Short mmCIF file of C-alpha atoms in Angstrom, two decimals:
data_model
loop_
_atom_site.label_atom_id
_atom_site.label_comp_id
_atom_site.label_asym_id
_atom_site.label_seq_id
_atom_site.Cartn_x
_atom_site.Cartn_y
_atom_site.Cartn_z
CA MET A 1 71.65 -139.55 191.45
CA MET A 2 75.40 -140.04 191.46
CA SER A 3 75.53 -137.97 188.32
CA GLY A 4 73.78 -134.99 190.02
CA CYS A 5 76.03 -135.17 193.10
CA THR A 6 79.13 -135.24 190.93
CA GLY A 7 77.92 -132.13 189.05
CA PHE A 8 77.30 -130.30 192.35
CA GLN A 9 80.77 -131.14 193.66
CA SER A 10 82.37 -129.98 190.42
CA LYS A 11 80.63 -126.60 190.66
CA TYR A 12 81.62 -126.31 194.35
CA TRP A 13 85.30 -126.91 193.71
CA ARG A 14 85.34 -124.54 190.74
CA ALA A 15 83.79 -121.78 192.88
CA LEU A 16 86.22 -122.47 195.69
CA GLY A 17 89.16 -122.32 193.28
CA LEU A 18 87.98 -118.98 191.86
CA LEU A 19 87.68 -117.58 195.40
CA VAL A 20 91.28 -118.65 196.15
CA LEU A 21 92.52 -116.92 192.98
CA VAL A 22 90.70 -113.67 193.89
CA LEU A 23 92.14 -113.70 197.41
CA ALA A 24 95.63 -114.29 196.05
CA ALA A 25 95.31 -111.41 193.62
CA CYS A 26 94.18 -109.09 196.41
CA ALA A 27 97.19 -110.09 198.51
CA ARG A 28 99.54 -109.27 195.62
CA GLY A 29 97.98 -105.80 195.04
CA PRO A 30 97.07 -104.25 191.66
CA SER A 31 98.48 -105.86 188.55
CA SER A 32 101.75 -104.67 187.04
CA GLY A 33 101.53 -101.33 185.23
CA SER A 34 98.55 -100.04 187.21
CA GLU A 35 98.61 -97.23 189.73
CA GLY A 36 99.93 -98.34 193.09
CA SER A 37 102.12 -101.15 191.72
CA GLY A 38 105.72 -101.67 192.74
CA SER A 39 106.91 -100.18 189.45
CA GLU A 40 108.30 -96.67 189.12
CA PRO A 41 105.62 -93.96 189.51
CA PRO A 42 104.43 -92.43 186.25
CA ALA A 43 106.06 -89.16 185.20
CA ALA A 44 104.10 -86.03 185.94
CA THR A 45 102.77 -84.12 182.98
CA SER A 46 100.47 -81.58 184.56
CA SER A 47 102.72 -80.44 187.41
CA PRO A 48 106.46 -80.53 188.04
CA LEU A 49 105.89 -81.40 191.70
CA VAL A 50 104.35 -84.82 192.39
CA LEU A 51 103.34 -85.97 195.85
CA THR A 52 103.59 -89.77 195.96
CA ALA A 53 101.94 -91.38 198.96
CA GLY A 54 103.15 -94.61 200.49
CA GLN A 55 106.86 -94.02 199.81
CA PRO A 56 109.45 -93.59 202.57
CA PRO A 57 110.41 -90.00 203.43
CA GLU A 58 113.23 -88.36 201.54
CA LYS A 59 116.74 -89.12 202.74
CA GLY A 60 117.48 -86.92 205.72
CA ALA A 61 113.89 -85.73 206.14
CA ALA A 62 112.97 -84.65 209.66
CA ALA A 63 110.48 -86.71 211.66
CA PRO A 64 106.98 -85.19 211.89
CA PRO A 65 105.98 -83.44 215.13
CA PRO A 66 104.07 -85.58 217.66
CA GLY A 67 100.46 -86.05 216.68
CA GLN A 68 101.05 -85.17 213.02
CA ALA A 69 101.15 -87.59 210.13
CA ALA A 70 104.31 -87.88 208.07
CA THR A 71 104.34 -85.83 204.86
CA PRO A 72 104.49 -88.09 201.78
CA ALA A 73 107.87 -88.09 200.06
CA ARG A 74 108.10 -85.74 197.15
CA THR A 75 109.27 -86.86 193.75
CA TYR A 76 110.17 -84.65 190.80
CA SER A 77 110.08 -85.00 187.04
CA LYS A 78 110.58 -82.90 183.96
CA PRO A 79 107.39 -81.27 182.65
CA SER A 80 106.54 -81.50 178.97
CA GLU A 81 108.00 -78.92 176.59
CA ALA A 82 104.54 -77.43 176.08
CA GLU A 83 104.10 -76.93 179.82
CA LEU A 84 107.59 -75.49 180.19
CA ARG A 85 106.96 -72.95 177.44
CA GLN A 86 103.74 -71.93 179.13
CA ARG A 87 105.12 -71.68 182.67
CA LEU A 88 108.65 -70.37 182.15
CA THR A 89 109.68 -67.01 180.81
CA PRO A 90 111.56 -67.08 177.48
CA LEU A 91 114.79 -66.39 179.39
CA GLN A 92 114.19 -69.22 181.86
CA PHE A 93 113.38 -71.59 178.99
CA GLU A 94 116.47 -70.62 177.01
CA VAL A 95 118.75 -71.11 180.02
CA THR A 96 117.28 -74.34 181.41
CA GLN A 97 116.47 -76.08 178.14
CA ASN A 98 119.11 -74.71 175.73
CA ALA A 99 122.02 -74.17 178.15
CA ALA A 100 122.22 -70.40 177.65
CA THR A 101 124.07 -68.27 180.21
CA GLU A 102 122.37 -65.11 181.43
CA PRO A 103 124.28 -61.80 181.69
CA ALA A 104 126.37 -61.33 184.83
CA PHE A 105 125.22 -58.77 187.43
CA GLN A 106 121.88 -58.48 185.58
CA ASN A 107 119.99 -61.36 187.17
CA ALA A 108 117.70 -61.95 190.11
CA PHE A 109 119.86 -63.68 192.73
CA TRP A 110 123.51 -62.73 192.23
CA ASN A 111 123.39 -60.30 195.15
CA GLN A 112 120.58 -61.78 197.23
CA HIS A 113 121.29 -62.52 200.89
CA GLU A 114 117.89 -63.61 202.21
CA GLU A 115 117.73 -66.97 203.98
CA GLY A 116 115.99 -69.71 202.03
CA LEU A 117 116.09 -72.61 199.61
CA TYR A 118 116.83 -72.43 195.87
CA VAL A 119 114.95 -75.00 193.76
CA ASP A 120 114.89 -75.90 190.08
CA VAL A 121 112.55 -73.41 188.40
CA ALA A 122 111.30 -76.16 186.06
CA SER A 123 111.03 -79.30 188.20
CA GLY A 124 110.98 -77.94 191.74
CA GLU A 125 113.92 -80.07 192.91
CA PRO A 126 115.64 -78.64 196.01
CA LEU A 127 119.15 -77.64 194.94
CA PHE A 128 120.98 -75.06 197.06
CA SER A 129 120.76 -73.38 200.45
CA SER A 130 121.43 -69.72 201.18
CA ARG A 131 123.77 -70.99 203.93
CA ASP A 132 126.11 -72.25 201.20
CA LYS A 133 125.89 -69.13 199.02
CA PHE A 134 128.89 -66.78 198.75
CA ASP A 135 130.01 -63.71 196.84
CA SER A 136 132.27 -64.96 194.07
CA GLY A 137 132.63 -61.59 192.36
CA THR A 138 131.35 -63.10 189.11
CA GLY A 139 127.86 -61.60 189.00
CA TRP A 140 126.12 -65.00 189.19
CA PRO A 141 124.76 -66.84 192.26
CA SER A 142 127.57 -69.03 193.63
CA PHE A 143 127.36 -71.91 196.10
CA THR A 144 129.93 -74.15 197.79
CA ARG A 145 127.72 -77.27 197.60
CA PRO A 146 124.20 -78.49 196.83
CA VAL A 147 121.77 -79.52 199.56
CA ASP A 148 121.88 -83.08 198.18
CA ALA A 149 124.59 -84.19 195.77
CA GLU A 150 122.22 -86.84 194.38
CA ARG A 151 120.03 -84.12 192.89
CA ILE A 152 122.86 -82.79 190.70
CA LYS A 153 124.46 -84.46 187.69
CA SER A 154 127.67 -83.37 185.97
CA LEU A 155 128.58 -83.40 182.28
CA GLN A 156 131.71 -82.38 180.40
CA ASP A 157 131.25 -79.15 178.45
CA ARG A 158 133.73 -78.30 175.67
CA SER A 159 131.89 -75.29 174.26
CA PHE A 160 133.77 -72.03 173.62
CA GLY A 161 137.11 -73.85 173.51
CA VAL A 162 137.19 -74.39 177.29
CA VAL A 163 136.74 -77.69 179.11
CA ARG A 164 134.25 -77.13 181.92
CA THR A 165 131.92 -79.20 184.08
CA GLU A 166 128.28 -78.47 183.37
CA VAL A 167 125.79 -79.13 186.17
CA ARG A 168 122.16 -80.06 185.61
CA SER A 169 119.27 -81.07 187.86
CA ARG A 170 118.92 -84.84 187.89
CA ALA A 171 115.16 -85.31 187.57
CA GLY A 172 114.32 -82.15 185.62
CA ASP A 173 117.48 -82.22 183.44
CA SER A 174 117.58 -78.42 183.63
CA HIS A 175 120.85 -76.69 182.78
CA LEU A 176 121.92 -74.90 185.96
CA GLY A 177 125.44 -73.63 185.31
CA HIS A 178 128.99 -74.90 185.85
CA LEU A 179 131.14 -76.34 188.62
CA PHE A 180 134.68 -75.11 189.31
CA ASP A 181 137.37 -76.19 191.76
CA ASP A 182 138.24 -72.66 192.85
CA GLY A 183 135.70 -72.04 195.58
CA PRO A 184 136.22 -71.19 199.26
CA ALA A 185 136.39 -73.57 202.21
CA PRO A 186 135.07 -75.94 203.30
CA THR A 187 134.52 -77.63 199.92
CA GLY A 188 136.88 -75.73 197.64
CA GLN A 189 134.14 -75.87 195.01
CA ARG A 190 132.14 -73.16 193.26
CA TYR A 191 128.77 -73.91 191.72
CA CYS A 192 128.29 -70.98 189.34
CA ILE A 193 124.54 -71.00 188.70
CA ASN A 194 122.13 -69.02 186.52
CA SER A 195 119.44 -67.16 188.43
CA ALA A 196 117.06 -68.05 185.59
CA SER A 197 117.43 -71.73 186.54
CA LEU A 198 116.31 -71.12 190.11
CA ARG A 199 113.22 -70.33 192.13
CA PHE A 200 113.79 -68.97 195.63
CA ILE A 201 111.70 -70.05 198.62
CA PRO A 202 112.14 -67.97 201.81
CA VAL A 203 112.50 -69.90 205.06
CA ALA A 204 109.10 -68.68 206.27
CA LYS A 205 107.41 -70.33 203.27
CA LEU A 206 109.18 -73.72 203.27
CA GLU A 207 106.30 -75.62 204.88
CA ALA A 208 103.65 -73.93 202.76
CA GLU A 209 105.60 -74.78 199.59
CA GLY A 210 106.12 -78.42 200.64
CA TYR A 211 109.80 -78.14 201.61
CA GLY A 212 109.40 -78.31 205.40
CA ALA A 213 111.98 -81.09 205.66
CA TYR A 214 114.66 -78.54 204.70
CA ARG A 215 113.94 -76.09 207.50
CA LYS A 216 116.57 -77.82 209.64
CA LEU A 217 119.23 -76.45 207.25
CA PHE A 218 118.51 -73.00 208.63
CA ALA A 219 118.40 -73.83 212.33
CA GLY A 220 121.12 -72.61 214.71
CA ALA A 221 123.13 -75.80 214.39
CA PRO A 222 126.82 -75.76 215.44
CA GLY A 223 128.88 -74.13 212.72
CA ALA A 224 125.86 -72.77 210.87
CA ALA A 225 125.89 -69.17 209.73
CA PRO A 226 123.64 -66.75 211.62
CA ALA A 227 120.40 -65.77 209.93
CA GLY A 228 120.92 -63.39 207.04
CA ALA A 229 124.67 -64.04 206.76
CA SER A 230 126.61 -65.60 203.92
CA SER A 231 128.21 -68.96 204.69
CA SER A 232 131.65 -67.72 203.68
CA ALA A 233 133.58 -64.58 203.00
CA ALA A 234 134.17 -63.41 199.46
CA THR A 235 137.35 -65.47 199.30
CA GLY A 236 136.41 -66.91 195.95
CA ALA A 237 136.23 -63.46 194.37
CA ALA A 238 140.02 -63.02 194.35
CA THR A 239 140.96 -66.45 193.03
CA ASN A 240 138.26 -67.88 190.79
CA SER A 241 138.84 -68.57 187.11
CA CYS A 242 136.07 -66.22 186.00
CA THR A 243 137.39 -63.01 187.51
CA ASN A 244 141.06 -63.98 187.45
CA PRO A 245 141.81 -66.64 184.81
CA ALA A 246 145.28 -68.15 184.72
CA PRO A 247 147.75 -66.47 182.34
CA GLY A 248 146.93 -67.40 178.77
CA GLN A 249 143.61 -68.97 179.77
CA ALA A 250 140.10 -67.79 178.91
CA ALA A 251 137.73 -66.86 181.70
CA GLY A 252 135.85 -69.85 183.04
CA CYS A 253 132.48 -68.11 182.85
CA ALA A 254 131.04 -66.27 179.89
CA ALA A 255 127.51 -65.09 179.17
CA THR A 256 125.89 -66.28 175.96
CA LEU A 257 123.11 -63.70 176.31
CA GLU A 258 123.51 -59.92 176.36
CA THR A 259 121.83 -56.97 178.04
CA ALA A 260 120.88 -53.66 176.41
CA ILE A 261 119.37 -50.63 178.17
CA LEU A 262 117.53 -48.14 175.98
CA ALA A 263 115.53 -44.96 176.67
CA GLY A 264 113.28 -43.14 174.25
CA GLY A 265 110.23 -41.72 175.99
CA CYS A 266 107.56 -43.49 178.02
CA PHE A 267 108.78 -47.00 178.73
CA TRP A 268 105.31 -48.49 178.20
CA GLY A 269 105.35 -48.09 174.44
CA MET A 270 109.01 -49.01 174.06
CA GLU A 271 108.65 -52.24 176.03
CA ASP A 272 105.58 -53.27 174.08
CA ILE A 273 107.55 -53.13 170.82
CA LEU A 274 110.82 -54.52 172.17
CA ARG A 275 109.32 -57.59 173.82
CA LYS A 276 108.12 -58.79 170.39
CA VAL A 277 111.48 -58.43 168.61
CA PRO A 278 112.84 -61.84 167.47
CA GLY A 279 115.82 -62.75 169.64
CA VAL A 280 114.62 -60.76 172.68
CA LEU A 281 114.10 -63.01 175.70
CA GLU A 282 113.18 -60.59 178.45
CA THR A 283 112.21 -56.95 178.89
CA GLU A 284 111.90 -54.88 182.04
CA ALA A 285 110.78 -51.29 182.54
CA GLY A 286 112.85 -49.20 184.92
CA TYR A 287 114.89 -46.12 185.73
CA VAL A 288 118.55 -45.42 184.90
CA GLY A 289 121.00 -42.56 184.58
CA GLY A 290 120.12 -40.51 187.67
CA THR A 291 121.61 -39.63 191.02
CA LEU A 292 118.98 -40.94 193.45
CA ALA A 293 119.36 -44.45 194.87
CA ASN A 294 116.33 -46.73 194.51
CA PRO A 295 114.15 -44.21 192.66
CA THR A 296 110.40 -44.64 192.33
CA TYR A 297 108.00 -43.28 189.74
CA GLU A 298 107.00 -40.56 192.18
CA ASP A 299 110.64 -39.44 192.24
CA VAL A 300 111.35 -39.73 188.53
CA HIS A 301 108.23 -38.24 186.99
CA HIS A 302 109.13 -34.76 188.24
CA GLY A 303 112.25 -34.83 186.02
CA THR A 304 114.58 -33.70 188.81
CA THR A 305 116.52 -36.89 189.60
CA GLY A 306 118.30 -37.25 186.26
CA HIS A 307 116.79 -40.66 185.65
CA ALA A 308 115.35 -41.70 182.32
CA GLU A 309 112.46 -44.07 181.83
CA ALA A 310 114.17 -47.00 180.11
CA VAL A 311 113.81 -50.63 179.12
CA ARG A 312 116.33 -53.32 179.99
CA ILE A 313 116.47 -55.99 177.28
CA VAL A 314 118.04 -59.44 177.53
CA PHE A 315 118.64 -60.81 174.04
CA ASP A 316 120.43 -63.61 172.23
CA PRO A 317 123.22 -62.05 170.11
CA SER A 318 123.31 -65.16 167.90
CA LYS A 319 119.78 -64.28 166.78
CA LEU A 320 119.77 -60.50 167.16
CA ALA A 321 122.91 -58.40 166.79
CA TYR A 322 123.21 -55.34 169.01
CA ALA A 323 123.66 -53.15 165.94
CA ASP A 324 120.42 -54.50 164.44
CA LEU A 325 118.57 -53.88 167.73
CA LEU A 326 119.62 -50.23 167.57
CA GLU A 327 119.34 -49.50 163.86
CA ASN A 328 116.28 -51.51 162.90
CA TRP A 329 114.26 -51.14 166.09
CA PHE A 330 115.41 -48.48 168.58
CA PHE A 331 115.99 -45.68 166.08
CA ARG A 332 112.68 -46.47 164.36
CA MET A 333 110.36 -46.74 167.37
CA HIS A 334 110.85 -43.17 168.61
CA ASP A 335 111.94 -39.74 167.35
CA PRO A 336 115.65 -39.43 168.27
CA THR A 337 115.79 -35.78 167.15
CA THR A 338 113.65 -34.26 169.93
CA LYS A 339 115.63 -33.37 173.05
CA ASN A 340 114.07 -34.36 176.38
CA ARG A 341 110.77 -35.05 174.71
CA GLN A 342 108.76 -37.76 173.03
CA GLY A 343 105.34 -36.81 171.74
CA ASN A 344 103.34 -35.20 174.54
CA ASP A 345 105.83 -36.45 177.18
CA VAL A 346 108.25 -33.66 178.09
CA GLY A 347 111.17 -33.78 180.52
CA THR A 348 114.65 -35.23 180.94
CA GLN A 349 113.07 -38.53 181.99
CA TYR A 350 111.82 -38.90 178.41
CA ARG A 351 115.17 -38.27 176.68
CA SER A 352 116.59 -40.47 173.95
CA ALA A 353 119.58 -42.42 175.29
CA ILE A 354 121.59 -45.59 174.80
CA PHE A 355 123.06 -46.84 178.08
CA PHE A 356 125.91 -49.15 177.07
CA THR A 357 126.98 -52.07 179.28
CA SER A 358 130.37 -52.72 177.65
CA ALA A 359 133.05 -50.95 175.62
CA GLU A 360 131.99 -52.98 172.59
CA GLN A 361 128.41 -51.75 172.93
CA GLN A 362 129.65 -48.16 173.16
CA LYS A 363 131.64 -48.55 169.96
CA THR A 364 128.71 -50.14 168.15
CA ALA A 365 126.22 -47.52 169.39
CA GLU A 366 128.38 -44.64 168.19
CA ALA A 367 128.82 -46.22 164.76
CA VAL A 368 125.08 -46.92 164.38
CA LYS A 369 124.10 -43.42 165.53
CA LEU A 370 126.46 -41.86 162.98
CA ARG A 371 125.18 -44.13 160.24
CA VAL A 372 121.51 -43.35 160.95
CA ASP A 373 122.26 -39.64 161.25
CA LYS A 374 123.91 -39.60 157.84
CA SER A 375 121.19 -41.68 156.21
CA GLY A 376 118.77 -38.77 155.93
CA LYS A 377 115.92 -40.79 157.47
CA TRP A 378 115.44 -38.01 160.00
CA PRO A 379 115.19 -34.34 158.86
CA ARG A 380 116.95 -33.02 161.99
CA PRO A 381 120.17 -34.08 163.77
CA ILE A 382 119.94 -37.04 166.14
CA VAL A 383 120.35 -36.01 169.79
CA THR A 384 120.47 -39.49 171.35
CA GLU A 385 122.89 -39.68 174.29
CA ILE A 386 125.37 -42.58 174.52
CA THR A 387 126.42 -43.05 178.13
CA PRO A 388 127.48 -45.80 180.62
CA ALA A 389 124.57 -47.76 182.03
CA GLY A 390 125.19 -47.44 185.75
CA THR A 391 122.52 -48.81 188.09
CA PHE A 392 119.20 -49.90 186.61
CA THR A 393 116.24 -49.90 189.02
CA ARG A 394 113.18 -51.97 188.16
CA ALA A 395 110.00 -49.90 187.96
CA GLU A 396 106.87 -50.66 189.94
CA GLU A 397 105.01 -53.80 188.93
CA TYR A 398 102.07 -51.97 187.36
CA HIS A 399 104.48 -50.48 184.80
CA GLN A 400 105.74 -53.90 183.66
CA ASN A 401 104.14 -54.96 180.34
CA TYR A 402 101.62 -52.16 180.88
CA LEU A 403 100.08 -52.37 177.41
CA VAL A 404 99.62 -56.12 177.77
CA LYS A 405 97.67 -55.53 180.96
CA ASN A 406 95.90 -52.48 179.51
CA PRO A 407 95.27 -52.99 175.78
CA GLY A 408 94.64 -49.71 174.06
CA GLY A 409 96.49 -47.75 176.74
CA TYR A 410 98.52 -44.63 176.01
CA THR A 411 101.59 -44.89 173.78
CA CYS A 412 103.36 -42.62 171.32
CA HIS A 413 105.66 -45.36 169.96
CA TYR A 414 105.42 -47.05 166.59
CA LEU A 415 107.86 -48.28 163.95
CA ARG A 416 108.68 -45.76 161.24
CA GLU A 417 109.48 -46.89 157.72
#
């Protein structure tokens, strides 16, 4: 009898002890390494923007309106290389991941004045406000400060024989550009940033994109610039080291990528060949060489504006020389001996032309044209024009990568042997 009672008590105390252990584990939360633990949240692999519930709001975040729940703090991480290659354009990838510098005055945001937030194109980190953007005269977006200094990290850059300060996004580790101490008041700093490193979010879309906490940057606070205005005058344009380097010093900014603008008939067929050329990072169909501001296809196709259908090409000169682009691709993909015509397309808008963007390009283009003309590859004289680029206007969206969107569509372009 005593033996049975002792066995019952032993089972009772063992059960009670197990219950205590379970309750203690529940009080501690999930075990280390599992989701919801006190350890760092796992890095995102499927999306660069990760909403993490249960964390305090970001530093400086505005309180939610009455009756609304607080928005979970947003954390950011670098996507995998495979995801970056899928999501980013080749130009964006080359700039953010390989520290390339896009061509000046030939990028998306250098002359943009719309109010909004600029974020890392790869990770989504909020970086710069339009209120801190100014015209530096360099041809790249320039800012006096970031929206949060903690989101920027600085590294010493000794490339090209010049000591500079490289700036990168902290979580995404994207190359953004460089920092100089020749900016306007109030900071005296100039963040010279690549447009290809940025994504722009207009003020009206901040909440929808998950950046509502930054709307206060654009409110009519004391000292804030009025809507649509730059935060400072173009004071940096006259003094910065890019446009006016000190005597004996190299310019502080230099593009590592180059732009070419070529015309040779319908831009659909040209772009389809050019976008596949090794070393080409970006192509864009558009209009150049005419007298009308902001031309459209309806204006140009009559042949009365002086514009040519052309393709703007951003390429890496370390992988594709400008001379090779002309001799081995441009002069082979169309007939440069027919004036104002290419196949069935007739008119000045279909002329053969090289629109140079620098004196060096002009010199190279003239040498290549002469060499091809003398080679005997074409039975008639080459009539290709070589002229300054001037303003390039992007064509309507349906023209961009037309043959990708419409396989088997019309083209008269092919590579001749």
